Amino acid sequence: MLLRVLGSAAGGGSPQWNCGCPVCAAVRSRGLARTQSSVAVSADGRRWFLINASPDVRAQIEAFPALHPRDDRTTPLEAVLLTDAELDHTLGLLLLREARALRLYATPAVRETLCVGSGILRTLERYCPVEWRAVTPGAGLALALALADGLSCRAFDVPTGKRDRFGTGQDHGRVVGYRLTDERTGRTLVYLPGVQSLAPAVRGEIEGCACLLIDGTCWSDDELVRLGLADRTSREMGHLPVDGPDGSLAQLPSLGVRRTVFVHMNNTNPILLEDTPERRIVEKSGMEVATDGLEVQV
Ligand code: MLT
Ligand code: MN
Ligand code: ZN
């Protein structure tokens, strides 16, 4: 199974258009820019699945030849899976409206938000047929069109206290992670760009996987508060901080994951820069900070 990180930053990208924080300033002067949160996965290198469609999806597809159309309008893009209904994960659906049809895997809660909350799905359906495939957290999801593809996956519910911005009320399945399995090798990859706490059920999905791509939104819980950019902590926004006594750095080593990569970094996060003490701490712990274009063979 091959995974390509199309976008490794959180909503707003890095640097964010209206942000002059120290990290955005450093990225503008000497750092590596990153687009918004999305990955592409494939079992055979021919048929690809997007997990989340970011506002940067057009540039992300153009930057990855494996996602280019073969002839006329035949695209290797089989479907889009969604982890949640956040704009950084779904605005890109509107940029795929030229599709002949779009197959969309999402939980009922996410679909509900896209229909009566942000309305993105209602708008998209005015442009192209959308084939919704319901994702039931905990149930298997045979993504494979034929066994040859050998790619299956399971969504799992990620309990969250993040603001239900559109008040659709559904909590179960509002945020999910995906555990992908290459049926031929049995190796698994977990994609979890948004997680607030490593609750036992979430730990159970992560344990023993070959590669984990996990929420690296903020280095510290009070990062945005300290910068005067928000009045809510990372956890209150639904994101487990990397650092801290019960941050992901402290908790992950006990889960037996072979390779851990942080994704969905907020523009304020110092691990975005190669020469910061925070990045050195992450790397000394044997974990990685994703960049756009990172490819993982599992
Ligand atoms: C989040 O990750 O909490 C949301 O994507 C925030 C945003 O994009 O506004
Ligand atoms: Mn986000
Ligand atoms: Zn910034």
PDB file of C-alpha atoms and ligand atoms in Angstrom:
ATOM      1  CA  MET A   1       0.000   0.000   0.000  1.00  0.00           C
ATOM      2  CA  LEU A   2       1.324   3.412  -0.909  1.00  0.00           C
ATOM      3  CA  LEU A   3       0.334   6.620   0.830  1.00  0.00           C
ATOM      4  CA  ARG A   4       1.299  10.096  -0.350  1.00  0.00           C
ATOM      5  CA  VAL A   5       0.816  13.098   1.912  1.00  0.00           C
ATOM      6  CA  LEU A   6      -0.810  15.677  -0.349  1.00  0.00           C
ATOM      7  CA  GLY A   7      -1.149  18.322   2.384  1.00  0.00           C
ATOM      8  CA  SER A   8       0.523  18.177   5.803  1.00  0.00           C
ATOM      9  CA  ALA A   9      -0.706  21.435   7.326  1.00  0.00           C
ATOM     10  CA  ALA A  10      -3.925  22.142   9.213  1.00  0.00           C
ATOM     11  CA  GLY A  11      -6.662  24.456   8.038  1.00  0.00           C
ATOM     12  CA  GLY A  12      -5.172  27.634   6.598  1.00  0.00           C
ATOM     13  CA  GLY A  13      -1.985  25.938   5.437  1.00  0.00           C
ATOM     14  CA  SER A  14       1.546  27.045   6.368  1.00  0.00           C
ATOM     15  CA  PRO A  15       2.044  29.959   6.163  1.00  0.00           C
ATOM     16  CA  GLN A  16      -1.542  31.104   6.702  1.00  0.00           C
ATOM     17  CA  TRP A  17      -2.563  34.064   4.509  1.00  0.00           C
ATOM     18  CA  ASN A  18      -3.294  36.456   7.372  1.00  0.00           C
ATOM     19  CA  CYS A  19      -0.852  35.193   9.959  1.00  0.00           C
ATOM     20  CA  GLY A  20       2.389  36.872  10.995  1.00  0.00           C
ATOM     21  CA  CYS A  21       3.183  34.523  13.867  1.00  0.00           C
ATOM     22  CA  PRO A  22       6.871  33.667  14.367  1.00  0.00           C
ATOM     23  CA  VAL A  23       6.514  30.325  12.582  1.00  0.00           C
ATOM     24  CA  CYS A  24       4.663  31.758   9.576  1.00  0.00           C
ATOM     25  CA  ALA A  25       7.277  34.536   9.370  1.00  0.00           C
ATOM     26  CA  ALA A  26      10.076  31.960   9.502  1.00  0.00           C
ATOM     27  CA  VAL A  27       8.398  29.775   6.884  1.00  0.00           C
ATOM     28  CA  ARG A  28       8.032  32.806   4.615  1.00  0.00           C
ATOM     29  CA  SER A  29      11.704  33.695   5.014  1.00  0.00           C
ATOM     30  CA  ARG A  30      13.404  30.303   5.102  1.00  0.00           C
ATOM     31  CA  GLY A  31      10.988  27.479   5.646  1.00  0.00           C
ATOM     32  CA  LEU A  32       9.060  24.938   3.641  1.00  0.00           C
ATOM     33  CA  ALA A  33       5.453  25.869   2.830  1.00  0.00           C
ATOM     34  CA  ARG A  34       2.758  23.239   3.311  1.00  0.00           C
ATOM     35  CA  THR A  35      -0.749  22.894   1.933  1.00  0.00           C
ATOM     36  CA  GLN A  36      -3.879  21.723   3.770  1.00  0.00           C
ATOM     37  CA  SER A  37      -4.613  18.354   5.208  1.00  0.00           C
ATOM     38  CA  SER A  38      -5.093  15.468   2.787  1.00  0.00           C
ATOM     39  CA  VAL A  39      -3.526  12.167   1.740  1.00  0.00           C
ATOM     40  CA  ALA A  40      -3.879   9.783  -1.203  1.00  0.00           C
ATOM     41  CA  VAL A  41      -3.690   6.017  -0.775  1.00  0.00           C
ATOM     42  CA  SER A  42      -3.479   3.132  -3.227  1.00  0.00           C
ATOM     43  CA  ALA A  43      -2.886  -0.602  -3.107  1.00  0.00           C
ATOM     44  CA  ASP A  44      -1.798  -0.929  -6.743  1.00  0.00           C
ATOM     45  CA  GLY A  45      -0.469   2.496  -7.728  1.00  0.00           C
ATOM     46  CA  ARG A  46      -3.241   2.775 -10.328  1.00  0.00           C
ATOM     47  CA  ARG A  47      -6.425   3.323  -8.330  1.00  0.00           C
ATOM     48  CA  TRP A  48      -6.223   6.051  -5.729  1.00  0.00           C
ATOM     49  CA  PHE A  49      -8.403   7.148  -2.841  1.00  0.00           C
ATOM     50  CA  LEU A  50      -8.225  10.606  -1.314  1.00  0.00           C
ATOM     51  CA  ILE A  51      -8.731  10.911   2.402  1.00  0.00           C
ATOM     52  CA  ASN A  52     -10.170  14.404   2.687  1.00  0.00           C
ATOM     53  CA  ALA A  53     -10.404  16.952  -0.121  1.00  0.00           C
ATOM     54  CA  SER A  54      -8.587  20.096   0.966  1.00  0.00           C
ATOM     55  CA  PRO A  55      -9.005  23.616  -0.464  1.00  0.00           C
ATOM     56  CA  ASP A  56      -5.604  22.992  -2.100  1.00  0.00           C
ATOM     57  CA  VAL A  57      -6.677  19.786  -3.862  1.00  0.00           C
ATOM     58  CA  ARG A  58      -6.110  21.079  -7.394  1.00  0.00           C
ATOM     59  CA  ALA A  59      -2.453  21.957  -6.806  1.00  0.00           C
ATOM     60  CA  GLN A  60      -2.023  18.766  -4.774  1.00  0.00           C
ATOM     61  CA  ILE A  61      -3.256  16.610  -7.671  1.00  0.00           C
ATOM     62  CA  GLU A  62      -1.124  18.505 -10.179  1.00  0.00           C
ATOM     63  CA  ALA A  63       1.931  17.933  -7.994  1.00  0.00           C
ATOM     64  CA  PHE A  64       1.426  14.151  -8.064  1.00  0.00           C
ATOM     65  CA  PRO A  65       1.573  12.560 -11.560  1.00  0.00           C
ATOM     66  CA  ALA A  66      -0.016   9.314 -10.279  1.00  0.00           C
ATOM     67  CA  LEU A  67      -3.240  11.302  -9.857  1.00  0.00           C
ATOM     68  CA  HIS A  68      -3.144  12.815 -13.359  1.00  0.00           C
ATOM     69  CA  PRO A  69      -5.808  11.726 -15.867  1.00  0.00           C
ATOM     70  CA  ARG A  70      -4.689   8.991 -18.243  1.00  0.00           C
ATOM     71  CA  ASP A  71      -6.620  10.089 -21.307  1.00  0.00           C
ATOM     72  CA  ASP A  72      -9.686  12.217 -21.965  1.00  0.00           C
ATOM     73  CA  ARG A  73     -11.320  12.432 -18.519  1.00  0.00           C
ATOM     74  CA  THR A  74     -10.298   9.082 -16.989  1.00  0.00           C
ATOM     75  CA  THR A  75      -8.948   9.840 -13.566  1.00  0.00           C
ATOM     76  CA  PRO A  76      -7.112   7.438 -11.228  1.00  0.00           C
ATOM     77  CA  LEU A  77      -9.120   9.002  -8.422  1.00  0.00           C
ATOM     78  CA  GLU A  78     -11.634   6.358  -7.335  1.00  0.00           C
ATOM     79  CA  ALA A  79     -13.238   8.084  -4.375  1.00  0.00           C
ATOM     80  CA  VAL A  80     -12.876  10.509  -1.515  1.00  0.00           C
ATOM     81  CA  LEU A  81     -13.100   9.399   2.108  1.00  0.00           C
ATOM     82  CA  LEU A  82     -13.803  12.020   4.775  1.00  0.00           C
ATOM     83  CA  THR A  83     -12.635  12.042   8.391  1.00  0.00           C
ATOM     84  CA  ASP A  84     -14.925  14.928   9.332  1.00  0.00           C
ATOM     85  CA  ALA A  85     -16.833  17.831   7.792  1.00  0.00           C
ATOM     86  CA  GLU A  86     -14.282  20.557   8.554  1.00  0.00           C
ATOM     87  CA  LEU A  87     -13.685  23.051   5.753  1.00  0.00           C
ATOM     88  CA  ASP A  88     -10.004  22.181   5.442  1.00  0.00           C
ATOM     89  CA  HIS A  89     -11.095  18.591   4.706  1.00  0.00           C
ATOM     90  CA  THR A  90     -14.129  19.245   2.502  1.00  0.00           C
ATOM     91  CA  LEU A  91     -13.890  22.545   0.599  1.00  0.00           C
ATOM     92  CA  GLY A  92     -11.880  20.672  -2.024  1.00  0.00           C
ATOM     93  CA  LEU A  93     -14.973  18.656  -2.930  1.00  0.00           C
ATOM     94  CA  LEU A  94     -16.242  21.747  -4.750  1.00  0.00           C
ATOM     95  CA  LEU A  95     -12.992  21.891  -6.701  1.00  0.00           C
ATOM     96  CA  LEU A  96     -13.644  18.328  -7.936  1.00  0.00           C
ATOM     97  CA  ARG A  97     -17.056  19.301  -9.335  1.00  0.00           C
ATOM     98  CA  GLU A  98     -15.907  18.656 -12.915  1.00  0.00           C
ATOM     99  CA  ALA A  99     -15.902  14.916 -12.096  1.00  0.00           C
ATOM    100  CA  ARG A 100     -18.250  12.738 -14.155  1.00  0.00           C
ATOM    101  CA  ALA A 101     -19.424  11.525 -10.745  1.00  0.00           C
ATOM    102  CA  LEU A 102     -17.859  11.562  -7.315  1.00  0.00           C
ATOM    103  CA  ARG A 103     -17.953   8.628  -4.918  1.00  0.00           C
ATOM    104  CA  LEU A 104     -17.859   9.894  -1.349  1.00  0.00           C
ATOM    105  CA  TYR A 105     -17.320   7.800   1.783  1.00  0.00           C
ATOM    106  CA  ALA A 106     -18.557   9.619   4.873  1.00  0.00           C
ATOM    107  CA  THR A 107     -20.435   8.887   8.068  1.00  0.00           C
ATOM    108  CA  PRO A 108     -24.094   9.945   8.290  1.00  0.00           C
ATOM    109  CA  ALA A 109     -23.043  12.635  10.779  1.00  0.00           C
ATOM    110  CA  VAL A 110     -20.500  14.084   8.362  1.00  0.00           C
ATOM    111  CA  ARG A 111     -22.957  13.875   5.460  1.00  0.00           C
ATOM    112  CA  GLU A 112     -25.593  15.631   7.545  1.00  0.00           C
ATOM    113  CA  THR A 113     -23.227  18.498   8.275  1.00  0.00           C
ATOM    114  CA  LEU A 114     -22.256  18.731   4.607  1.00  0.00           C
ATOM    115  CA  CYS A 115     -25.927  18.870   3.633  1.00  0.00           C
ATOM    116  CA  VAL A 116     -27.600  21.102   6.219  1.00  0.00           C
ATOM    117  CA  GLY A 117     -24.563  22.686   7.862  1.00  0.00           C
ATOM    118  CA  SER A 118     -21.870  23.939   5.479  1.00  0.00           C
ATOM    119  CA  GLY A 119     -24.076  22.959   2.533  1.00  0.00           C
ATOM    120  CA  ILE A 120     -21.041  21.886   0.505  1.00  0.00           C
ATOM    121  CA  LEU A 121     -22.721  18.658  -0.567  1.00  0.00           C
ATOM    122  CA  ARG A 122     -25.912  20.407  -1.611  1.00  0.00           C
ATOM    123  CA  THR A 123     -23.869  22.774  -3.749  1.00  0.00           C
ATOM    124  CA  LEU A 124     -21.687  20.012  -5.184  1.00  0.00           C
ATOM    125  CA  GLU A 125     -24.738  17.974  -6.208  1.00  0.00           C
ATOM    126  CA  ARG A 126     -25.789  20.880  -8.415  1.00  0.00           C
ATOM    127  CA  TYR A 127     -22.621  20.312 -10.440  1.00  0.00           C
ATOM    128  CA  CYS A 128     -21.947  16.593 -10.477  1.00  0.00           C
ATOM    129  CA  PRO A 129     -23.585  13.352  -9.358  1.00  0.00           C
ATOM    130  CA  VAL A 130     -22.399  12.357  -5.898  1.00  0.00           C
ATOM    131  CA  GLU A 131     -22.535   8.707  -4.897  1.00  0.00           C
ATOM    132  CA  TRP A 132     -22.501   8.614  -1.108  1.00  0.00           C
ATOM    133  CA  ARG A 133     -21.272   5.433   0.530  1.00  0.00           C
ATOM    134  CA  ALA A 134     -22.172   5.396   4.219  1.00  0.00           C
ATOM    135  CA  VAL A 135     -19.248   4.855   6.571  1.00  0.00           C
ATOM    136  CA  THR A 136     -20.171   3.065   9.773  1.00  0.00           C
ATOM    137  CA  PRO A 137     -17.454   3.476  12.385  1.00  0.00           C
ATOM    138  CA  GLY A 138     -16.235   0.066  13.461  1.00  0.00           C
ATOM    139  CA  ALA A 139     -17.626  -1.764  10.433  1.00  0.00           C
ATOM    140  CA  GLY A 140     -15.370  -2.962   7.640  1.00  0.00           C
ATOM    141  CA  LEU A 141     -15.360  -0.994   4.442  1.00  0.00           C
ATOM    142  CA  ALA A 142     -14.229  -2.926   1.410  1.00  0.00           C
ATOM    143  CA  LEU A 143     -12.671  -0.165  -0.647  1.00  0.00           C
ATOM    144  CA  ALA A 144     -11.308  -2.712  -3.028  1.00  0.00           C
ATOM    145  CA  LEU A 145     -13.142  -2.817  -6.325  1.00  0.00           C
ATOM    146  CA  ALA A 146     -11.673  -6.259  -6.790  1.00  0.00           C
ATOM    147  CA  LEU A 147      -9.534  -8.344  -4.497  1.00  0.00           C
ATOM    148  CA  ALA A 148      -6.612  -7.428  -6.748  1.00  0.00           C
ATOM    149  CA  ASP A 149      -6.749  -3.980  -5.261  1.00  0.00           C
ATOM    150  CA  GLY A 150      -6.337  -5.529  -1.881  1.00  0.00           C
ATOM    151  CA  LEU A 151      -7.138  -2.326  -0.090  1.00  0.00           C
ATOM    152  CA  SER A 152      -9.680  -2.395   2.674  1.00  0.00           C
ATOM    153  CA  CYS A 153     -10.255  -0.095   5.536  1.00  0.00           C
ATOM    154  CA  ARG A 154     -12.250   0.503   8.612  1.00  0.00           C
ATOM    155  CA  ALA A 155     -13.356   3.835  10.001  1.00  0.00           C
ATOM    156  CA  PHE A 156     -13.322   4.280  13.744  1.00  0.00           C
ATOM    157  CA  ASP A 157     -15.074   6.841  15.827  1.00  0.00           C
ATOM    158  CA  VAL A 158     -12.909   9.514  17.414  1.00  0.00           C
ATOM    159  CA  PRO A 159     -14.740  10.952  20.424  1.00  0.00           C
ATOM    160  CA  THR A 160     -14.460  14.731  20.306  1.00  0.00           C
ATOM    161  CA  GLY A 161     -15.538  17.736  22.291  1.00  0.00           C
ATOM    162  CA  LYS A 162     -14.772  20.091  19.424  1.00  0.00           C
ATOM    163  CA  ARG A 163     -17.408  22.706  18.744  1.00  0.00           C
ATOM    164  CA  ASP A 164     -20.331  21.365  16.677  1.00  0.00           C
ATOM    165  CA  ARG A 165     -20.145  24.470  14.523  1.00  0.00           C
ATOM    166  CA  PHE A 166     -23.352  23.806  12.596  1.00  0.00           C
ATOM    167  CA  GLY A 167     -25.248  22.278  15.493  1.00  0.00           C
ATOM    168  CA  THR A 168     -26.461  19.254  13.571  1.00  0.00           C
ATOM    169  CA  GLY A 169     -26.423  17.440  16.882  1.00  0.00           C
ATOM    170  CA  GLN A 170     -25.045  14.100  15.725  1.00  0.00           C
ATOM    171  CA  ASP A 171     -21.979  13.211  17.790  1.00  0.00           C
ATOM    172  CA  HIS A 172     -21.176   9.611  16.834  1.00  0.00           C
ATOM    173  CA  GLY A 173     -19.083   9.667  13.673  1.00  0.00           C
ATOM    174  CA  ARG A 174     -18.591  13.430  13.687  1.00  0.00           C
ATOM    175  CA  VAL A 175     -14.860  12.725  13.557  1.00  0.00           C
ATOM    176  CA  VAL A 176     -13.357   9.410  12.450  1.00  0.00           C
ATOM    177  CA  GLY A 177      -9.955   7.933  11.804  1.00  0.00           C
ATOM    178  CA  TYR A 178      -9.227   5.301   9.165  1.00  0.00           C
ATOM    179  CA  ARG A 179      -7.306   2.055   9.600  1.00  0.00           C
ATOM    180  CA  LEU A 180      -6.222   0.862   6.151  1.00  0.00           C
ATOM    181  CA  THR A 181      -5.074  -2.685   5.457  1.00  0.00           C
ATOM    182  CA  ASP A 182      -3.180  -4.041   2.493  1.00  0.00           C
ATOM    183  CA  GLU A 183      -4.893  -7.413   2.181  1.00  0.00           C
ATOM    184  CA  ARG A 184      -1.864  -8.951   0.481  1.00  0.00           C
ATOM    185  CA  THR A 185       0.627  -8.102   3.206  1.00  0.00           C
ATOM    186  CA  GLY A 186      -1.692  -7.661   6.174  1.00  0.00           C
ATOM    187  CA  ARG A 187       0.154  -4.490   7.060  1.00  0.00           C
ATOM    188  CA  THR A 188      -1.919  -1.589   8.350  1.00  0.00           C
ATOM    189  CA  LEU A 189      -1.741   2.167   8.285  1.00  0.00           C
ATOM    190  CA  VAL A 190      -3.794   4.487  10.497  1.00  0.00           C
ATOM    191  CA  TYR A 191      -4.721   7.989   9.377  1.00  0.00           C
ATOM    192  CA  LEU A 192      -5.880  10.224  12.229  1.00  0.00           C
ATOM    193  CA  PRO A 193      -5.549  13.935  11.404  1.00  0.00           C
ATOM    194  CA  GLY A 194      -7.919  15.002  14.165  1.00  0.00           C
ATOM    195  CA  VAL A 195      -7.895  13.432  17.614  1.00  0.00           C
ATOM    196  CA  GLN A 196      -8.566  15.026  20.963  1.00  0.00           C
ATOM    197  CA  SER A 197      -7.586  12.219  23.284  1.00  0.00           C
ATOM    198  CA  LEU A 198      -6.176   8.735  22.932  1.00  0.00           C
ATOM    199  CA  ALA A 199      -9.234   7.098  24.422  1.00  0.00           C
ATOM    200  CA  PRO A 200      -8.985   3.300  24.871  1.00  0.00           C
ATOM    201  CA  ALA A 201     -10.999   2.573  21.698  1.00  0.00           C
ATOM    202  CA  VAL A 202      -8.749   4.862  19.663  1.00  0.00           C
ATOM    203  CA  ARG A 203      -5.605   3.300  21.193  1.00  0.00           C
ATOM    204  CA  GLY A 204      -6.960  -0.089  20.188  1.00  0.00           C
ATOM    205  CA  GLU A 205      -7.150   1.006  16.545  1.00  0.00           C
ATOM    206  CA  ILE A 206      -3.616   2.397  16.616  1.00  0.00           C
ATOM    207  CA  GLU A 207      -1.854  -0.403  18.468  1.00  0.00           C
ATOM    208  CA  GLY A 208       0.624  -2.343  16.400  1.00  0.00           C
ATOM    209  CA  CYS A 209       0.041  -0.581  13.099  1.00  0.00           C
ATOM    210  CA  ALA A 210       2.959  -0.308  10.679  1.00  0.00           C
ATOM    211  CA  CYS A 211       2.505   3.423  10.191  1.00  0.00           C
ATOM    212  CA  LEU A 212       0.484   6.042  12.054  1.00  0.00           C
ATOM    213  CA  LEU A 213      -0.170   9.506  10.649  1.00  0.00           C
ATOM    214  CA  ILE A 214      -1.524  11.478  13.579  1.00  0.00           C
ATOM    215  CA  ASP A 215      -2.787  14.914  14.505  1.00  0.00           C
ATOM    216  CA  GLY A 216       0.137  17.303  15.067  1.00  0.00           C
ATOM    217  CA  THR A 217      -1.921  20.494  15.138  1.00  0.00           C
ATOM    218  CA  CYS A 218      -0.309  22.177  18.121  1.00  0.00           C
ATOM    219  CA  TRP A 219       2.950  21.624  19.970  1.00  0.00           C
ATOM    220  CA  SER A 220       1.529  22.835  23.264  1.00  0.00           C
ATOM    221  CA  ASP A 221      -2.025  22.903  24.555  1.00  0.00           C
ATOM    222  CA  ASP A 222      -1.977  26.664  25.127  1.00  0.00           C
ATOM    223  CA  GLU A 223      -0.076  27.498  21.908  1.00  0.00           C
ATOM    224  CA  LEU A 224      -2.684  29.750  20.331  1.00  0.00           C
ATOM    225  CA  VAL A 225      -3.729  31.275  23.654  1.00  0.00           C
ATOM    226  CA  ARG A 226      -0.120  32.222  24.446  1.00  0.00           C
ATOM    227  CA  LEU A 227       0.224  33.817  21.004  1.00  0.00           C
ATOM    228  CA  GLY A 228      -2.997  35.738  21.613  1.00  0.00           C
ATOM    229  CA  LEU A 229      -4.515  34.129  18.502  1.00  0.00           C
ATOM    230  CA  ALA A 230      -7.363  32.195  20.137  1.00  0.00           C
ATOM    231  CA  ASP A 231      -9.132  31.833  23.449  1.00  0.00           C
ATOM    232  CA  ARG A 232      -9.367  28.038  23.296  1.00  0.00           C
ATOM    233  CA  THR A 233      -6.719  25.437  23.973  1.00  0.00           C
ATOM    234  CA  SER A 234      -5.647  22.819  21.468  1.00  0.00           C
ATOM    235  CA  ARG A 235      -7.689  20.175  23.273  1.00  0.00           C
ATOM    236  CA  GLU A 236     -10.742  22.433  23.393  1.00  0.00           C
ATOM    237  CA  MET A 237     -10.404  22.688  19.605  1.00  0.00           C
ATOM    238  CA  GLY A 238     -10.369  18.905  19.370  1.00  0.00           C
ATOM    239  CA  HIS A 239      -6.629  18.362  18.982  1.00  0.00           C
ATOM    240  CA  LEU A 240      -4.333  16.432  21.319  1.00  0.00           C
ATOM    241  CA  PRO A 241      -1.164  18.511  21.723  1.00  0.00           C
ATOM    242  CA  VAL A 242       2.147  16.937  20.763  1.00  0.00           C
ATOM    243  CA  ASP A 243       3.997  18.020  23.903  1.00  0.00           C
ATOM    244  CA  GLY A 244       3.069  17.928  27.544  1.00  0.00           C
ATOM    245  CA  PRO A 245       2.713  15.230  30.199  1.00  0.00           C
ATOM    246  CA  ASP A 246      -0.136  13.526  28.373  1.00  0.00           C
ATOM    247  CA  GLY A 247       0.506  14.778  24.884  1.00  0.00           C
ATOM    248  CA  SER A 248       0.907  12.417  21.943  1.00  0.00           C
ATOM    249  CA  LEU A 249       4.721  12.331  22.294  1.00  0.00           C
ATOM    250  CA  ALA A 250       4.347  10.947  25.817  1.00  0.00           C
ATOM    251  CA  GLN A 251       1.548   8.512  25.056  1.00  0.00           C
ATOM    252  CA  LEU A 252       2.428   7.008  21.677  1.00  0.00           C
ATOM    253  CA  PRO A 253       5.590   5.042  22.529  1.00  0.00           C
ATOM    254  CA  SER A 254       3.516   2.530  24.514  1.00  0.00           C
ATOM    255  CA  LEU A 255       1.399   1.653  21.463  1.00  0.00           C
ATOM    256  CA  GLY A 256       4.020  -0.277  19.533  1.00  0.00           C
ATOM    257  CA  VAL A 257       3.689   1.682  16.304  1.00  0.00           C
ATOM    258  CA  ARG A 258       6.580   1.097  13.914  1.00  0.00           C
ATOM    259  CA  ARG A 259       6.533   4.520  12.256  1.00  0.00           C
ATOM    260  CA  THR A 260       4.780   7.680  13.517  1.00  0.00           C
ATOM    261  CA  VAL A 261       4.372  10.792  11.388  1.00  0.00           C
ATOM    262  CA  PHE A 262       2.724  14.006  12.555  1.00  0.00           C
ATOM    263  CA  VAL A 263       0.293  15.639  10.119  1.00  0.00           C
ATOM    264  CA  HIS A 264      -2.239  18.496  10.160  1.00  0.00           C
ATOM    265  CA  MET A 265       0.268  20.904  11.754  1.00  0.00           C
ATOM    266  CA  ASN A 266      -1.182  24.313  12.543  1.00  0.00           C
ATOM    267  CA  ASN A 267       0.780  27.261  11.101  1.00  0.00           C
ATOM    268  CA  THR A 268       1.868  28.235  14.627  1.00  0.00           C
ATOM    269  CA  ASN A 269       3.480  24.897  15.412  1.00  0.00           C
ATOM    270  CA  PRO A 270       7.288  25.181  15.820  1.00  0.00           C
ATOM    271  CA  ILE A 271       7.796  21.570  14.653  1.00  0.00           C
ATOM    272  CA  LEU A 272       7.106  22.891  11.160  1.00  0.00           C
ATOM    273  CA  LEU A 273      10.628  24.355  11.202  1.00  0.00           C
ATOM    274  CA  GLU A 274      13.646  22.080  10.838  1.00  0.00           C
ATOM    275  CA  ASP A 275      15.895  23.972  13.273  1.00  0.00           C
ATOM    276  CA  THR A 276      13.700  24.336  16.354  1.00  0.00           C
ATOM    277  CA  PRO A 277      14.225  22.574  19.695  1.00  0.00           C
ATOM    278  CA  GLU A 278      10.676  21.217  19.388  1.00  0.00           C
ATOM    279  CA  ARG A 279      11.458  19.541  16.055  1.00  0.00           C
ATOM    280  CA  ARG A 280      14.618  18.038  17.589  1.00  0.00           C
ATOM    281  CA  ILE A 281      12.550  16.602  20.455  1.00  0.00           C
ATOM    282  CA  VAL A 282      10.144  14.973  17.979  1.00  0.00           C
ATOM    283  CA  GLU A 283      12.971  13.507  15.918  1.00  0.00           C
ATOM    284  CA  LYS A 284      14.937  12.332  18.958  1.00  0.00           C
ATOM    285  CA  SER A 285      11.822  10.399  19.975  1.00  0.00           C
ATOM    286  CA  GLY A 286      12.022   8.618  16.594  1.00  0.00           C
ATOM    287  CA  MET A 287       8.934  10.288  15.187  1.00  0.00           C
ATOM    288  CA  GLU A 288       8.591  12.437  12.055  1.00  0.00           C
ATOM    289  CA  VAL A 289       6.962  15.654  10.883  1.00  0.00           C
ATOM    290  CA  ALA A 290       5.236  15.232   7.528  1.00  0.00           C
ATOM    291  CA  THR A 291       5.957  17.429   4.557  1.00  0.00           C
ATOM    292  CA  ASP A 292       3.817  17.694   1.430  1.00  0.00           C
ATOM    293  CA  GLY A 293       4.815  14.934  -0.953  1.00  0.00           C
ATOM    294  CA  LEU A 294       5.998  12.520   1.730  1.00  0.00           C
ATOM    295  CA  GLU A 295       5.430   8.998   0.454  1.00  0.00           C
ATOM    296  CA  VAL A 296       5.014   6.024   2.747  1.00  0.00           C
ATOM    297  CA  GLN A 297       5.167   2.443   1.451  1.00  0.00           C
ATOM    298  CA  VAL A 298       3.438   0.130   3.934  1.00  0.00           C
TER     299      VAL A 298
HETATM  300  C1  MLT B   1      -9.848  21.880  12.837  1.00  0.00           C
HETATM  301  O1  MLT B   1      -8.921  21.140  12.472  1.00  0.00           O
HETATM  302  O2  MLT B   1     -10.206  22.000  14.018  1.00  0.00           O
HETATM  303  C2  MLT B   1     -10.558  22.681  11.818  1.00  0.00           C
HETATM  304  O3  MLT B   1     -10.156  22.244  10.568  1.00  0.00           O
HETATM  305  C3  MLT B   1     -10.286  24.133  12.032  1.00  0.00           C
HETATM  306  C4  MLT B   1     -10.470  24.914  10.761  1.00  0.00           C
HETATM  307  O4  MLT B   1     -10.043  24.471   9.684  1.00  0.00           O
HETATM  308  O5  MLT B   1     -11.062  25.955  10.860  1.00  0.00           O
HETATM  309 MN    MN B   2      -8.377  20.895  10.475  1.00  0.00          MN
HETATM  310 ZN    ZN B   3       1.028  31.655  11.741  1.00  0.00          ZN
END
